[in-house]
XYZ file of C-alpha atoms in Angstrom:
285
model
C 36.135 31.370 -38.004
C 33.483 29.117 -37.518
C 33.359 27.082 -33.847
C 35.446 23.947 -35.228
C 38.262 26.245 -35.884
C 38.280 27.711 -32.090
C 41.923 27.252 -30.886
C 43.205 24.795 -28.416
C 45.292 27.987 -27.672
C 47.799 28.747 -24.843
C 45.401 31.018 -22.879
C 41.827 30.279 -22.254
C 40.953 29.089 -25.876
C 37.854 28.984 -27.870
C 34.425 27.565 -27.276
C 33.665 24.026 -26.135
C 32.213 22.865 -30.019
C 35.877 23.030 -31.351
C 36.228 19.625 -29.874
C 33.042 17.864 -31.247
C 35.016 17.513 -34.501
C 37.227 14.749 -33.108
C 34.125 12.756 -31.416
C 33.594 10.742 -34.421
C 37.153 9.552 -34.303
C 36.771 8.546 -30.618
C 33.716 6.937 -31.042
C 35.107 4.688 -33.825
C 38.075 3.910 -31.919
C 35.919 3.111 -28.843
C 33.872 0.509 -30.571
C 36.892 -1.375 -32.013
C 38.086 -1.184 -28.638
C 34.839 -2.781 -27.331
C 34.600 -5.293 -30.287
C 38.329 -6.243 -29.841
C 37.546 -6.965 -25.604
C 34.223 -8.967 -26.292
C 36.351 -11.125 -28.977
C 38.925 -11.588 -26.286
C 36.282 -12.774 -24.088
C 37.249 -10.310 -21.399
C 34.897 -7.926 -18.948
C 35.792 -4.491 -18.611
C 37.009 -4.775 -15.275
C 39.644 -7.186 -16.279
C 40.949 -5.011 -19.312
C 41.014 -2.270 -16.402
C 43.054 -4.418 -13.750
C 45.361 -5.510 -16.573
C 46.225 -2.021 -17.758
C 45.962 0.162 -14.754
C 42.171 1.779 -15.374
C 39.026 1.443 -13.764
C 36.230 -0.424 -15.639
C 34.293 2.809 -15.417
C 36.959 4.381 -17.534
C 37.215 1.511 -19.781
C 33.801 2.390 -20.524
C 34.363 5.815 -21.221
C 36.947 4.943 -23.529
C 34.763 2.626 -25.325
C 31.866 5.083 -25.418
C 34.156 7.976 -27.233
C 33.849 10.175 -24.107
C 37.316 10.108 -22.787
C 40.751 10.217 -24.883
C 42.779 7.114 -24.475
C 46.384 7.655 -23.717
C 48.927 6.307 -26.033
C 50.032 4.219 -23.529
C 46.866 2.562 -22.838
C 46.063 1.768 -26.526
C 49.690 0.026 -26.470
C 48.667 -2.416 -23.370
C 44.979 -2.687 -24.882
C 46.504 -3.902 -27.991
C 48.624 -6.609 -26.297
C 46.100 -7.631 -23.823
C 43.397 -7.767 -26.037
C 45.511 -9.773 -28.831
C 44.254 -7.005 -31.213
C 47.048 -7.834 -33.536
C 47.961 -4.053 -34.160
C 44.331 -2.824 -34.773
C 44.133 -0.356 -31.931
C 47.982 0.545 -32.283
C 47.279 1.917 -35.835
C 44.753 4.161 -34.724
C 46.645 5.752 -31.732
C 47.911 8.667 -33.807
C 44.327 9.868 -35.104
C 43.354 9.321 -31.243
C 45.979 11.696 -30.364
C 45.075 14.213 -32.776
C 41.375 14.016 -31.997
C 42.088 15.828 -28.562
C 42.719 18.872 -30.549
C 39.793 21.047 -32.437
C 40.101 20.434 -35.916
C 42.059 23.585 -36.855
C 44.739 23.050 -34.500
C 45.587 19.462 -35.524
C 48.006 20.437 -37.863
C 49.798 22.560 -35.645
C 49.523 20.018 -33.286
C 51.419 17.847 -35.366
C 53.944 20.380 -36.480
C 54.871 21.082 -32.944
C 55.018 17.253 -31.988
C 57.225 16.608 -35.172
C 59.458 19.714 -34.875
C 63.447 19.806 -34.532
C 63.480 23.276 -33.549
C 60.634 25.348 -32.027
C 61.153 29.246 -31.184
C 58.069 30.751 -29.183
C 57.671 34.586 -28.174
C 54.862 34.970 -25.533
C 53.428 38.268 -24.241
C 50.316 37.512 -22.436
C 50.448 34.010 -20.564
C 53.101 31.046 -20.216
C 53.256 28.967 -23.503
C 51.001 26.048 -23.233
C 54.144 23.859 -23.187
C 55.608 25.516 -20.223
C 52.300 25.382 -18.146
C 51.631 23.580 -15.240
C 48.430 21.685 -14.615
C 47.212 23.994 -12.077
C 48.208 27.428 -14.438
C 46.164 25.483 -17.581
C 43.080 24.827 -15.222
C 43.064 28.494 -13.779
C 43.166 29.916 -17.705
C 40.528 27.531 -18.495
C 38.641 28.763 -15.650
C 38.619 32.452 -16.383
C 37.241 31.924 -19.801
C 34.114 33.936 -20.836
C 31.700 32.948 -21.415
C 32.344 29.757 -18.718
C 33.758 26.272 -19.607
C 31.906 23.410 -18.536
C 33.926 21.228 -16.298
C 34.154 18.229 -18.887
C 35.170 20.633 -21.327
C 38.145 22.630 -19.247
C 39.525 18.810 -17.910
C 39.779 17.665 -21.652
C 41.431 20.980 -22.575
C 44.041 20.674 -19.565
C 44.855 16.964 -20.460
C 45.377 17.966 -24.295
C 47.659 20.679 -23.271
C 49.762 18.479 -21.158
C 49.993 16.089 -23.727
C 51.800 18.538 -25.641
C 54.464 18.462 -22.979
C 55.881 15.177 -24.362
C 58.028 17.158 -26.368
C 60.535 17.675 -23.738
C 60.882 13.682 -23.205
C 61.601 13.246 -27.176
C 64.269 11.777 -28.447
C 66.677 13.100 -30.490
C 65.893 16.152 -28.558
C 64.550 19.256 -30.322
C 65.876 22.593 -29.732
C 63.575 24.802 -27.899
C 63.666 28.346 -27.360
C 61.302 30.812 -25.212
C 60.973 34.246 -24.888
C 58.387 35.848 -22.669
C 57.461 39.354 -21.529
C 58.559 39.920 -17.750
C 54.859 40.672 -17.496
C 54.007 37.027 -17.986
C 55.817 36.025 -15.445
C 54.644 38.579 -12.705
C 50.677 37.883 -13.382
C 49.281 36.210 -10.889
C 46.944 34.124 -12.816
C 44.967 31.515 -10.522
C 46.577 32.894 -7.393
C 50.038 33.288 -5.525
C 50.502 29.228 -5.172
C 49.557 28.577 -8.769
C 52.213 31.555 -9.861
C 54.623 29.663 -7.457
C 54.307 26.594 -9.008
C 54.678 28.087 -12.632
C 57.782 29.821 -11.943
C 59.214 26.538 -10.267
C 58.018 24.806 -13.622
C 59.719 27.297 -15.668
C 63.056 27.071 -13.939
C 63.141 23.361 -13.898
C 62.271 22.930 -17.765
C 64.947 25.624 -18.177
C 67.554 23.515 -16.747
C 67.379 21.171 -19.657
C 69.829 21.294 -22.239
C 68.047 21.533 -24.949
C 65.948 24.170 -23.783
C 66.770 28.016 -23.665
C 64.407 30.691 -21.564
C 64.806 34.163 -21.908
C 62.908 37.259 -20.272
C 62.162 40.313 -22.071
C 62.464 43.330 -19.519
C 59.785 45.805 -19.375
C 62.151 48.635 -19.370
C 63.647 47.523 -22.728
C 62.945 50.745 -25.161
C 63.383 48.863 -28.312
C 61.293 45.737 -28.462
C 60.950 43.763 -32.044
C 58.116 41.845 -30.748
C 55.595 44.805 -30.475
C 53.692 43.336 -33.036
C 52.644 40.362 -30.720
C 53.282 36.641 -29.920
C 54.087 33.795 -32.364
C 55.826 30.728 -32.809
C 58.106 29.556 -35.440
C 58.481 25.939 -36.054
C 61.507 23.964 -37.795
C 60.712 20.577 -39.447
C 63.509 17.828 -40.121
C 63.424 18.745 -43.779
C 64.157 22.514 -43.027
C 60.889 23.738 -43.719
C 59.611 26.398 -41.662
C 56.156 27.326 -40.431
C 54.935 30.453 -38.097
C 52.051 30.202 -35.913
C 49.857 32.917 -34.443
C 46.777 33.389 -32.446
C 44.576 35.830 -30.661
C 40.977 36.315 -29.531
C 40.268 32.806 -30.512
C 41.307 33.177 -33.902
C 44.718 31.821 -35.522
C 47.193 31.626 -38.318
C 49.614 29.221 -39.647
C 51.866 30.615 -42.060
C 53.807 28.539 -44.698
C 55.021 31.236 -47.174
C 58.643 30.987 -47.244
C 59.522 34.571 -47.551
C 56.708 35.694 -44.620
C 58.071 32.905 -42.267
C 61.770 34.122 -42.796
C 60.535 37.522 -41.437
C 59.177 35.897 -38.654
C 62.521 33.749 -37.900
C 64.590 37.187 -38.262
C 62.134 39.041 -35.690
C 62.773 36.207 -33.369
C 66.618 36.467 -33.741
C 66.635 40.134 -32.857
C 64.103 39.771 -30.128
C 66.449 37.071 -28.177
C 69.116 39.471 -28.859
C 67.213 42.175 -26.874
C 65.918 39.791 -24.399
C 68.181 38.924 -21.159
C 70.625 35.911 -21.835
C 69.511 32.603 -20.360
C 71.211 32.725 -17.280
C 70.218 36.210 -16.633
C 66.773 35.003 -17.258
C 66.762 32.192 -15.021
C 68.635 34.273 -12.251
C 65.583 36.897 -12.980
C 62.877 34.348 -12.176
C 64.636 32.783 -8.979
C 64.582 36.293 -7.913
C 60.768 36.796 -8.861
C 60.134 33.449 -7.121
C 61.785 34.673 -3.637
C 59.508 37.773 -3.837
C 55.971 35.981 -4.677
């Protein structure tokens, strides 16, 4: 794959160039924002005061250097009396935070009514704390610059809006015991990550399971993957490794992934056993 197709990913991800493909969308939105502000006869400081941002942040939005969050876009549209012009670009702006190749996967994830994820190396991006994400990105070789790291942290955390959606999607996560025991980022980062997993595991629409290392039979030996189900019932499988990714749409192939996930769940600890296991591990960290 070329740079434009490097994944946002769950781990350190690909090279920084993968984000440049979304720059055009951000610059177009920024110009629209600036034109609306000028038409309204307002200075950046005033727009910032009314929306809760600094004048320098408003400038960054207008220059396409920072990704404006959905809440800001809604506020700016009303404050500047843009008549829905800014709101109309909200979805495209949100997708611009991901590299071109990941945008379809991100959209599927955001629309999914069911998501099943099996992970073997790092905690799923949807479950990661800000500190854990930043720690992973800081481990990237070759090194990422700070701006790229911060941009990716924001993008990854934005995906966690799935937990506040309604109707609530059904979310299932199975992770290898080793994922929880890796002290990536340090002891405190590990503690915070375990605490977050426990907290999310209390949600009624979320089931978290641990695959013990002592299992003699593990249907997940081929590696991590995610199965997403859309409102229509259509299922898609997603995989990534070493800066490469695959989105599988063939019905029979996806059916095999879904069946494999069912076996993995049956082999893992139950949700209640898993949360107890994580609580015990947290006490030992």
